Amino acid sequence: YRSRLVWNLQMSAPEVKALLDARAKLVVLDARRFDEYATMSIPTGISVPGAELVLNAPSLAPDPEATIVVNCAGRTRSIIGAQSLINAGLPNKVVALRNGTMGWSLAGFTCDSGKNRRAPGVSEKTLEWARQAAQRVASSCGGSVIDRAKFDVLRADAERTVYLFDVRDPGEYQAGHLPGAISAPGGQLVQATDQYVGTLGACLVLVDDAEVRALMTASWLRQMGW
């Protein structure tokens, strides 16, 4: 998958605006936190925070001829999000919106506000595809999957700091989570790792009942040297 790199696949705000005005086959996915999306978003945009993209994009863009535009406020999360979809092997053309909502505003276009478009539930078929894709990506980056017994062994090691991060949506975390788990939505954990991890050389364990978000987040953390 590394042969398709997203920094060669970006669209400017005027290019995206022209496609929206022409009613082209275009799906805009906002990779930021939901509260950021609700404050300011690209017209027609749907809130799909970073780690949720591989899990939800197939349902939101079922037509392989549709172009998927991933945006954030600037560039980091849109590039990581778009590259995640490319890495996962989604058949659609995937691009990042250059400079995100900031670029949209600087181009003289009006952002939406107060929107609450979110991804629907995931079908079993889509979930299975996403799991296989995420497993393939994580494995290629050296990510591994452990069971509860292995986790207990890691946590019992007094010589090493172990973090347990729940990378699901904060609402899912609040509804119930493993004892000791810290809420760290996957996209935010990748973008601002230093806000969550204070120990170099620590062991990072990610938990997600769908597996997809943990695997995709792990792939990026591995590439970042964790």
PDB file of N, CA and C in Angstrom, residues 133-220:
ATOM      1  N   ALA A 133      -8.899  -5.634   6.712  1.00  0.00           N
ATOM      2  CA  ALA A 133      -8.043  -4.571   6.195  1.00  0.00           C
ATOM      3  C   ALA A 133      -7.141  -4.017   7.294  1.00  0.00           C
ATOM      4  N   ALA A 134      -7.713  -3.767   8.462  1.00  0.00           N
ATOM      5  CA  ALA A 134      -6.943  -3.204   9.571  1.00  0.00           C
ATOM      6  C   ALA A 134      -5.881  -4.188  10.067  1.00  0.00           C
ATOM      7  N   GLN A 135      -6.214  -5.468  10.109  1.00  0.00           N
ATOM      8  CA  GLN A 135      -5.237  -6.480  10.518  1.00  0.00           C
ATOM      9  C   GLN A 135      -4.054  -6.511   9.556  1.00  0.00           C
ATOM     10  N   ARG A 136      -4.354  -6.386   8.276  1.00  0.00           N
ATOM     11  CA  ARG A 136      -3.299  -6.402   7.254  1.00  0.00           C
ATOM     12  C   ARG A 136      -2.385  -5.180   7.415  1.00  0.00           C
ATOM     13  N   VAL A 137      -2.983  -4.014   7.630  1.00  0.00           N
ATOM     14  CA  VAL A 137      -2.196  -2.789   7.779  1.00  0.00           C
ATOM     15  C   VAL A 137      -1.351  -2.837   9.045  1.00  0.00           C
ATOM     16  N   ALA A 138      -1.960  -3.210  10.163  1.00  0.00           N
ATOM     17  CA  ALA A 138      -1.234  -3.249  11.429  1.00  0.00           C
ATOM     18  C   ALA A 138      -0.089  -4.254  11.374  1.00  0.00           C
ATOM     19  N   SER A 139      -0.348  -5.406  10.770  1.00  0.00           N
ATOM     20  CA  SER A 139       0.691  -6.433  10.668  1.00  0.00           C
ATOM     21  C   SER A 139       1.875  -5.941   9.852  1.00  0.00           C
ATOM     22  N   SER A 140       1.599  -5.194   8.780  1.00  0.00           N
ATOM     23  CA  SER A 140       2.673  -4.693   7.927  1.00  0.00           C
ATOM     24  C   SER A 140       3.553  -3.686   8.646  1.00  0.00           C
ATOM     25  N   CYS A 141       3.009  -3.084   9.722  1.00  0.00           N
ATOM     26  CA  CYS A 141       3.761  -2.089  10.484  1.00  0.00           C
ATOM     27  C   CYS A 141       4.367  -2.671  11.761  1.00  0.00           C
ATOM     28  N   GLY A 142       4.182  -3.965  11.964  1.00  0.00           N
ATOM     29  CA  GLY A 142       4.749  -4.594  13.150  1.00  0.00           C
ATOM     30  C   GLY A 142       3.840  -4.578  14.358  1.00  0.00           C
ATOM     31  N   GLY A 143       2.570  -4.244  14.159  1.00  0.00           N
ATOM     32  CA  GLY A 143       1.622  -4.259  15.267  1.00  0.00           C
ATOM     33  C   GLY A 143       1.244  -5.692  15.620  1.00  0.00           C
ATOM     34  N   SER A 144       0.964  -5.953  16.878  1.00  0.00           N
ATOM     35  CA  SER A 144       0.600  -7.301  17.297  1.00  0.00           C
ATOM     36  C   SER A 144      -0.666  -7.275  18.139  1.00  0.00           C
ATOM     37  N   VAL A 145      -1.329  -8.420  18.196  1.00  0.00           N
ATOM     38  CA  VAL A 145      -2.554  -8.568  18.976  1.00  0.00           C
ATOM     39  C   VAL A 145      -2.268  -9.496  20.148  1.00  0.00           C
ATOM     40  N   ILE A 146      -2.703  -9.100  21.329  1.00  0.00           N
ATOM     41  CA  ILE A 146      -2.491  -9.921  22.519  1.00  0.00           C
ATOM     42  C   ILE A 146      -3.836 -10.260  23.157  1.00  0.00           C
ATOM     43  N   ASP A 147      -3.844 -11.282  24.009  1.00  0.00           N
ATOM     44  CA  ASP A 147      -5.052 -11.629  24.741  1.00  0.00           C
ATOM     45  C   ASP A 147      -4.962 -11.090  26.170  1.00  0.00           C
ATOM     46  N   ARG A 148      -5.994 -11.339  26.945  1.00  0.00           N
ATOM     47  CA  ARG A 148      -6.044 -10.801  28.305  1.00  0.00           C
ATOM     48  C   ARG A 148      -4.904 -11.351  29.167  1.00  0.00           C
ATOM     49  N   ALA A 149      -4.583 -12.633  28.978  1.00  0.00           N
ATOM     50  CA  ALA A 149      -3.508 -13.228  29.772  1.00  0.00           C
ATOM     51  C   ALA A 149      -2.183 -12.528  29.518  1.00  0.00           C
ATOM     52  N   LYS A 150      -1.882 -12.243  28.252  1.00  0.00           N
ATOM     53  CA  LYS A 150      -0.647 -11.543  27.912  1.00  0.00           C
ATOM     54  C   LYS A 150      -0.647 -10.132  28.491  1.00  0.00           C
ATOM     55  N   PHE A 151      -1.820  -9.478  28.439  1.00  0.00           N
ATOM     56  CA  PHE A 151      -1.907  -8.135  29.004  1.00  0.00           C
ATOM     57  C   PHE A 151      -1.627  -8.153  30.504  1.00  0.00           C
ATOM     58  N   ASP A 152      -2.162  -9.147  31.210  1.00  0.00           N
ATOM     59  CA  ASP A 152      -1.925  -9.244  32.646  1.00  0.00           C
ATOM     60  C   ASP A 152      -0.441  -9.425  32.952  1.00  0.00           C
ATOM     61  N   VAL A 153       0.265 -10.170  32.103  1.00  0.00           N
ATOM     62  CA  VAL A 153       1.704 -10.354  32.274  1.00  0.00           C
ATOM     63  C   VAL A 153       2.429  -9.023  32.097  1.00  0.00           C
ATOM     64  N   LEU A 154       2.054  -8.282  31.051  1.00  0.00           N
ATOM     65  CA  LEU A 154       2.675  -6.982  30.800  1.00  0.00           C
ATOM     66  C   LEU A 154       2.440  -6.028  31.963  1.00  0.00           C
ATOM     67  N   ARG A 155       1.229  -6.002  32.434  1.00  0.00           N
ATOM     68  CA  ARG A 155       0.872  -5.062  33.496  1.00  0.00           C
ATOM     69  C   ARG A 155       1.556  -5.408  34.815  1.00  0.00           C
ATOM     70  N   ALA A 156       1.902  -6.681  34.982  1.00  0.00           N
ATOM     71  CA  ALA A 156       2.550  -7.106  36.226  1.00  0.00           C
ATOM     72  C   ALA A 156       4.046  -6.808  36.244  1.00  0.00           C
ATOM     73  N   ASP A 157       4.600  -6.361  35.119  1.00  0.00           N
ATOM     74  CA  ASP A 157       6.026  -6.063  35.022  1.00  0.00           C
ATOM     75  C   ASP A 157       6.312  -4.710  35.672  1.00  0.00           C
ATOM     76  N   ALA A 158       6.958  -4.747  36.831  1.00  0.00           N
ATOM     77  CA  ALA A 158       7.225  -3.517  37.575  1.00  0.00           C
ATOM     78  C   ALA A 158       8.316  -2.673  36.939  1.00  0.00           C
ATOM     79  N   GLU A 159       9.022  -3.215  35.946  1.00  0.00           N
ATOM     80  CA  GLU A 159      10.138  -2.507  35.322  1.00  0.00           C
ATOM     81  C   GLU A 159       9.704  -1.666  34.118  1.00  0.00           C
ATOM     82  N   ARG A 160       8.446  -1.759  33.732  1.00  0.00           N
ATOM     83  CA  ARG A 160       8.024  -1.035  32.530  1.00  0.00           C
ATOM     84  C   ARG A 160       6.635  -0.431  32.716  1.00  0.00           C
ATOM     85  N   THR A 161       6.475   0.803  32.247  1.00  0.00           N
ATOM     86  CA  THR A 161       5.180   1.462  32.306  1.00  0.00           C
ATOM     87  C   THR A 161       4.275   0.922  31.204  1.00  0.00           C
ATOM     88  N   VAL A 162       3.053   0.578  31.561  1.00  0.00           N
ATOM     89  CA  VAL A 162       2.078   0.072  30.595  1.00  0.00           C
ATOM     90  C   VAL A 162       0.853   0.974  30.617  1.00  0.00           C
ATOM     91  N   TYR A 163       0.505   1.485  29.447  1.00  0.00           N
ATOM     92  CA  TYR A 163      -0.698   2.288  29.301  1.00  0.00           C
ATOM     93  C   TYR A 163      -1.773   1.445  28.622  1.00  0.00           C
ATOM     94  N   LEU A 164      -2.996   1.529  29.124  1.00  0.00           N
ATOM     95  CA  LEU A 164      -4.140   0.876  28.487  1.00  0.00           C
ATOM     96  C   LEU A 164      -5.067   1.963  27.965  1.00  0.00           C
ATOM     97  N   PHE A 165      -5.138   2.101  26.648  1.00  0.00           N
ATOM     98  CA  PHE A 165      -5.933   3.148  26.029  1.00  0.00           C
ATOM     99  C   PHE A 165      -7.170   2.564  25.344  1.00  0.00           C
ATOM    100  N   ASP A 166      -8.319   3.108  25.671  1.00  0.00           N
ATOM    101  CA  ASP A 166      -9.565   2.767  24.980  1.00  0.00           C
ATOM    102  C   ASP A 166      -9.714   3.763  23.841  1.00  0.00           C
ATOM    103  N   VAL A 167      -9.547   3.293  22.596  1.00  0.00           N
ATOM    104  CA  VAL A 167      -9.482   4.199  21.447  1.00  0.00           C
ATOM    105  C   VAL A 167     -10.834   4.383  20.759  1.00  0.00           C
ATOM    106  N   ARG A 168     -11.892   3.936  21.400  1.00  0.00           N
ATOM    107  CA  ARG A 168     -13.222   4.096  20.825  1.00  0.00           C
ATOM    108  C   ARG A 168     -13.737   5.530  20.981  1.00  0.00           C
ATOM    109  N   ASP A 169     -14.933   5.765  20.475  1.00  0.00           N
ATOM    110  CA  ASP A 169     -15.596   7.052  20.656  1.00  0.00           C
ATOM    111  C   ASP A 169     -15.802   7.299  22.157  1.00  0.00           C
ATOM    112  N   PRO A 170     -15.628   8.538  22.627  1.00  0.00           N
ATOM    113  CA  PRO A 170     -15.793   8.823  24.051  1.00  0.00           C
ATOM    114  C   PRO A 170     -17.140   8.374  24.610  1.00  0.00           C
ATOM    115  N   GLY A 171     -18.191   8.444  23.795  1.00  0.00           N
ATOM    116  CA  GLY A 171     -19.503   7.995  24.261  1.00  0.00           C
ATOM    117  C   GLY A 171     -19.522   6.509  24.558  1.00  0.00           C
ATOM    118  N   GLU A 172     -18.822   5.730  23.737  1.00  0.00           N
ATOM    119  CA  GLU A 172     -18.728   4.287  23.980  1.00  0.00           C
ATOM    120  C   GLU A 172     -17.935   4.024  25.258  1.00  0.00           C
ATOM    121  N   TYR A 173     -16.881   4.781  25.443  1.00  0.00           N
ATOM    122  CA  TYR A 173     -16.063   4.637  26.651  1.00  0.00           C
ATOM    123  C   TYR A 173     -16.898   4.924  27.899  1.00  0.00           C
ATOM    124  N   GLN A 174     -17.675   5.987  27.850  1.00  0.00           N
ATOM    125  CA  GLN A 174     -18.482   6.374  29.002  1.00  0.00           C
ATOM    126  C   GLN A 174     -19.549   5.333  29.316  1.00  0.00           C
ATOM    127  N   ALA A 175     -20.013   4.632  28.276  1.00  0.00           N
ATOM    128  CA  ALA A 175     -21.047   3.611  28.476  1.00  0.00           C
ATOM    129  C   ALA A 175     -20.498   2.363  29.150  1.00  0.00           C
ATOM    130  N   GLY A 176     -19.187   2.195  29.148  1.00  0.00           N
ATOM    131  CA  GLY A 176     -18.574   1.038  29.785  1.00  0.00           C
ATOM    132  C   GLY A 176     -17.203   0.758  29.219  1.00  0.00           C
ATOM    133  N   HIS A 177     -16.232   0.474  30.095  1.00  0.00           N
ATOM    134  CA  HIS A 177     -14.870   0.239  29.637  1.00  0.00           C
ATOM    135  C   HIS A 177     -14.127  -0.657  30.614  1.00  0.00           C
ATOM    136  N   LEU A 178     -12.985  -1.168  30.194  1.00  0.00           N
ATOM    137  CA  LEU A 178     -12.179  -2.021  31.051  1.00  0.00           C
ATOM    138  C   LEU A 178     -11.606  -1.214  32.229  1.00  0.00           C
ATOM    139  N   PRO A 179     -11.520  -1.840  33.391  1.00  0.00           N
ATOM    140  CA  PRO A 179     -10.947  -1.141  34.552  1.00  0.00           C
ATOM    141  C   PRO A 179      -9.537  -0.638  34.247  1.00  0.00           C
ATOM    142  N   GLY A 180      -9.292   0.615  34.551  1.00  0.00           N
ATOM    143  CA  GLY A 180      -7.973   1.201  34.356  1.00  0.00           C
ATOM    144  C   GLY A 180      -7.722   1.762  32.973  1.00  0.00           C
ATOM    145  N   ALA A 181      -8.657   1.562  32.052  1.00  0.00           N
ATOM    146  CA  ALA A 181      -8.473   2.070  30.694  1.00  0.00           C
ATOM    147  C   ALA A 181      -8.654   3.589  30.663  1.00  0.00           C
ATOM    148  N   ILE A 182      -7.848   4.244  29.841  1.00  0.00           N
ATOM    149  CA  ILE A 182      -7.913   5.695  29.657  1.00  0.00           C
ATOM    150  C   ILE A 182      -8.554   5.978  28.310  1.00  0.00           C
ATOM    151  N   SER A 183      -9.510   6.875  28.278  1.00  0.00           N
ATOM    152  CA  SER A 183     -10.147   7.241  27.011  1.00  0.00           C
ATOM    153  C   SER A 183      -9.166   8.049  26.158  1.00  0.00           C
ATOM    154  N   ALA A 184      -8.843   7.524  24.978  1.00  0.00           N
ATOM    155  CA  ALA A 184      -7.916   8.200  24.064  1.00  0.00           C
ATOM    156  C   ALA A 184      -8.356   7.888  22.641  1.00  0.00           C
ATOM    157  N   PRO A 185      -9.364   8.596  22.134  1.00  0.00           N
ATOM    158  CA  PRO A 185      -9.829   8.327  20.767  1.00  0.00           C
ATOM    159  C   PRO A 185      -8.656   8.233  19.800  1.00  0.00           C
ATOM    160  N   GLY A 186      -8.676   7.203  18.942  1.00  0.00           N
ATOM    161  CA  GLY A 186      -7.507   6.879  18.138  1.00  0.00           C
ATOM    162  C   GLY A 186      -6.870   8.025  17.379  1.00  0.00           C
ATOM    163  N   GLY A 187      -7.683   8.839  16.721  1.00  0.00           N
ATOM    164  CA  GLY A 187      -7.130   9.944  15.948  1.00  0.00           C
ATOM    165  C   GLY A 187      -6.399  10.941  16.809  1.00  0.00           C
ATOM    166  N   GLN A 188      -6.925  11.203  17.991  1.00  0.00           N
ATOM    167  CA  GLN A 188      -6.282  12.145  18.902  1.00  0.00           C
ATOM    168  C   GLN A 188      -5.011  11.557  19.496  1.00  0.00           C
ATOM    169  N   LEU A 189      -5.027  10.248  19.773  1.00  0.00           N
ATOM    170  CA  LEU A 189      -3.845   9.596  20.336  1.00  0.00           C
ATOM    171  C   LEU A 189      -2.673   9.661  19.361  1.00  0.00           C
ATOM    172  N   VAL A 190      -2.961   9.543  18.080  1.00  0.00           N
ATOM    173  CA  VAL A 190      -1.897   9.620  17.069  1.00  0.00           C
ATOM    174  C   VAL A 190      -1.415  11.057  16.902  1.00  0.00           C
ATOM    175  N   GLN A 191      -2.345  11.998  16.859  1.00  0.00           N
ATOM    176  CA  GLN A 191      -1.965  13.393  16.614  1.00  0.00           C
ATOM    177  C   GLN A 191      -1.259  14.024  17.810  1.00  0.00           C
ATOM    178  N   ALA A 192      -1.672  13.674  19.011  1.00  0.00           N
ATOM    179  CA  ALA A 192      -1.153  14.339  20.218  1.00  0.00           C
ATOM    180  C   ALA A 192      -0.732  13.299  21.239  1.00  0.00           C
ATOM    181  N   THR A 193       0.134  12.378  20.822  1.00  0.00           N
ATOM    182  CA  THR A 193       0.558  11.279  21.695  1.00  0.00           C
ATOM    183  C   THR A 193       1.141  11.782  22.999  1.00  0.00           C
ATOM    184  N   ASP A 194       1.895  12.890  22.945  1.00  0.00           N
ATOM    185  CA  ASP A 194       2.549  13.393  24.150  1.00  0.00           C
ATOM    186  C   ASP A 194       1.562  13.891  25.196  1.00  0.00           C
ATOM    187  N   GLN A 195       0.316  14.120  24.810  1.00  0.00           N
ATOM    188  CA  GLN A 195      -0.694  14.526  25.785  1.00  0.00           C
ATOM    189  C   GLN A 195      -1.227  13.335  26.579  1.00  0.00           C
ATOM    190  N   TYR A 196      -0.963  12.135  26.074  1.00  0.00           N
ATOM    191  CA  TYR A 196      -1.450  10.922  26.729  1.00  0.00           C
ATOM    192  C   TYR A 196      -0.330  10.081  27.329  1.00  0.00           C
ATOM    193  N   VAL A 197       0.837  10.084  26.685  1.00  0.00           N
ATOM    194  CA  VAL A 197       1.938   9.213  27.102  1.00  0.00           C
ATOM    195  C   VAL A 197       3.078  10.068  27.646  1.00  0.00           C
ATOM    196  N   GLY A 198       3.426   9.842  28.916  1.00  0.00           N
ATOM    197  CA  GLY A 198       4.476  10.645  29.536  1.00  0.00           C
ATOM    198  C   GLY A 198       5.757   9.887  29.801  1.00  0.00           C
ATOM    199  N   THR A 199       5.833   8.631  29.342  1.00  0.00           N
ATOM    200  CA  THR A 199       6.996   7.804  29.633  1.00  0.00           C
ATOM    201  C   THR A 199       7.582   7.231  28.355  1.00  0.00           C
ATOM    202  N   LEU A 200       8.832   7.585  28.049  1.00  0.00           N
ATOM    203  CA  LEU A 200       9.487   7.029  26.868  1.00  0.00           C
ATOM    204  C   LEU A 200       9.714   5.533  27.063  1.00  0.00           C
ATOM    205  N   GLY A 201       9.547   4.782  26.004  1.00  0.00           N
ATOM    206  CA  GLY A 201       9.752   3.343  26.080  1.00  0.00           C
ATOM    207  C   GLY A 201       8.614   2.594  26.734  1.00  0.00           C
ATOM    208  N   ALA A 202       7.504   3.267  26.974  1.00  0.00           N
ATOM    209  CA  ALA A 202       6.362   2.608  27.598  1.00  0.00           C
ATOM    210  C   ALA A 202       5.727   1.609  26.632  1.00  0.00           C
ATOM    211  N   CYS A 203       4.968   0.706  27.183  1.00  0.00           N
ATOM    212  CA  CYS A 203       4.193  -0.248  26.378  1.00  0.00           C
ATOM    213  C   CYS A 203       2.779   0.305  26.232  1.00  0.00           C
ATOM    214  N   LEU A 204       2.314   0.447  25.007  1.00  0.00           N
ATOM    215  CA  LEU A 204       0.979   0.985  24.751  1.00  0.00           C
ATOM    216  C   LEU A 204       0.049  -0.150  24.326  1.00  0.00           C
ATOM    217  N   VAL A 205      -1.003  -0.362  25.079  1.00  0.00           N
ATOM    218  CA  VAL A 205      -1.992  -1.393  24.775  1.00  0.00           C
ATOM    219  C   VAL A 205      -3.290  -0.685  24.427  1.00  0.00           C
ATOM    220  N   LEU A 206      -3.844  -1.024  23.279  1.00  0.00           N
ATOM    221  CA  LEU A 206      -5.058  -0.374  22.786  1.00  0.00           C
ATOM    222  C   LEU A 206      -6.220  -1.360  22.803  1.00  0.00           C
ATOM    223  N   VAL A 207      -7.368  -0.897  23.244  1.00  0.00           N
ATOM    224  CA  VAL A 207      -8.538  -1.766  23.309  1.00  0.00           C
ATOM    225  C   VAL A 207      -9.696  -1.161  22.524  1.00  0.00           C
ATOM    226  N   ASP A 208     -10.408  -2.028  21.816  1.00  0.00           N
ATOM    227  CA  ASP A 208     -11.522  -1.610  20.956  1.00  0.00           C
ATOM    228  C   ASP A 208     -12.339  -2.858  20.641  1.00  0.00           C
ATOM    229  N   ASP A 209     -13.621  -2.878  21.000  1.00  0.00           N
ATOM    230  CA  ASP A 209     -14.421  -4.080  20.797  1.00  0.00           C
ATOM    231  C   ASP A 209     -14.610  -4.428  19.319  1.00  0.00           C
ATOM    232  N   ALA A 210     -14.435  -3.444  18.428  1.00  0.00           N
ATOM    233  CA  ALA A 210     -14.529  -3.725  16.991  1.00  0.00           C
ATOM    234  C   ALA A 210     -13.171  -4.109  16.409  1.00  0.00           C
ATOM    235  N   GLU A 211     -12.102  -3.887  17.145  1.00  0.00           N
ATOM    236  CA  GLU A 211     -10.716  -4.174  16.774  1.00  0.00           C
ATOM    237  C   GLU A 211     -10.154  -3.204  15.729  1.00  0.00           C
ATOM    238  N   VAL A 212     -10.968  -2.722  14.824  1.00  0.00           N
ATOM    239  CA  VAL A 212     -10.504  -1.921  13.687  1.00  0.00           C
ATOM    240  C   VAL A 212      -9.793  -0.657  14.144  1.00  0.00           C
ATOM    241  N   ARG A 213     -10.397   0.049  15.080  1.00  0.00           N
ATOM    242  CA  ARG A 213      -9.828   1.316  15.529  1.00  0.00           C
ATOM    243  C   ARG A 213      -8.509   1.112  16.263  1.00  0.00           C
ATOM    244  N   ALA A 214      -8.440   0.051  17.072  1.00  0.00           N
ATOM    245  CA  ALA A 214      -7.194  -0.243  17.776  1.00  0.00           C
ATOM    246  C   ALA A 214      -6.091  -0.626  16.801  1.00  0.00           C
ATOM    247  N   LEU A 215      -6.424  -1.434  15.805  1.00  0.00           N
ATOM    248  CA  LEU A 215      -5.422  -1.890  14.841  1.00  0.00           C
ATOM    249  C   LEU A 215      -4.896  -0.732  13.993  1.00  0.00           C
ATOM    250  N   MET A 216      -5.783   0.123  13.504  1.00  0.00           N
ATOM    251  CA  MET A 216      -5.343   1.247  12.680  1.00  0.00           C
ATOM    252  C   MET A 216      -4.534   2.243  13.502  1.00  0.00           C
ATOM    253  N   THR A 217      -4.953   2.487  14.738  1.00  0.00           N
ATOM    254  CA  THR A 217      -4.188   3.381  15.608  1.00  0.00           C
ATOM    255  C   THR A 217      -2.814   2.791  15.893  1.00  0.00           C
ATOM    256  N   ALA A 218      -2.777   1.476  16.141  1.00  0.00           N
ATOM    257  CA  ALA A 218      -1.500   0.809  16.393  1.00  0.00           C
ATOM    258  C   ALA A 218      -0.557   0.933  15.198  1.00  0.00           C
ATOM    259  N   SER A 219      -1.108   0.870  13.991  1.00  0.00           N
ATOM    260  CA  SER A 219      -0.253   0.957  12.797  1.00  0.00           C
ATOM    261  C   SER A 219       0.464   2.292  12.750  1.00  0.00           C
ATOM    262  N   TRP A 220      -0.221   3.373  13.136  1.00  0.00           N
ATOM    263  CA  TRP A 220       0.408   4.690  13.114  1.00  0.00           C
ATOM    264  C   TRP A 220       1.391   4.856  14.264  1.00  0.00           C
TER     265      TRP A 220
END
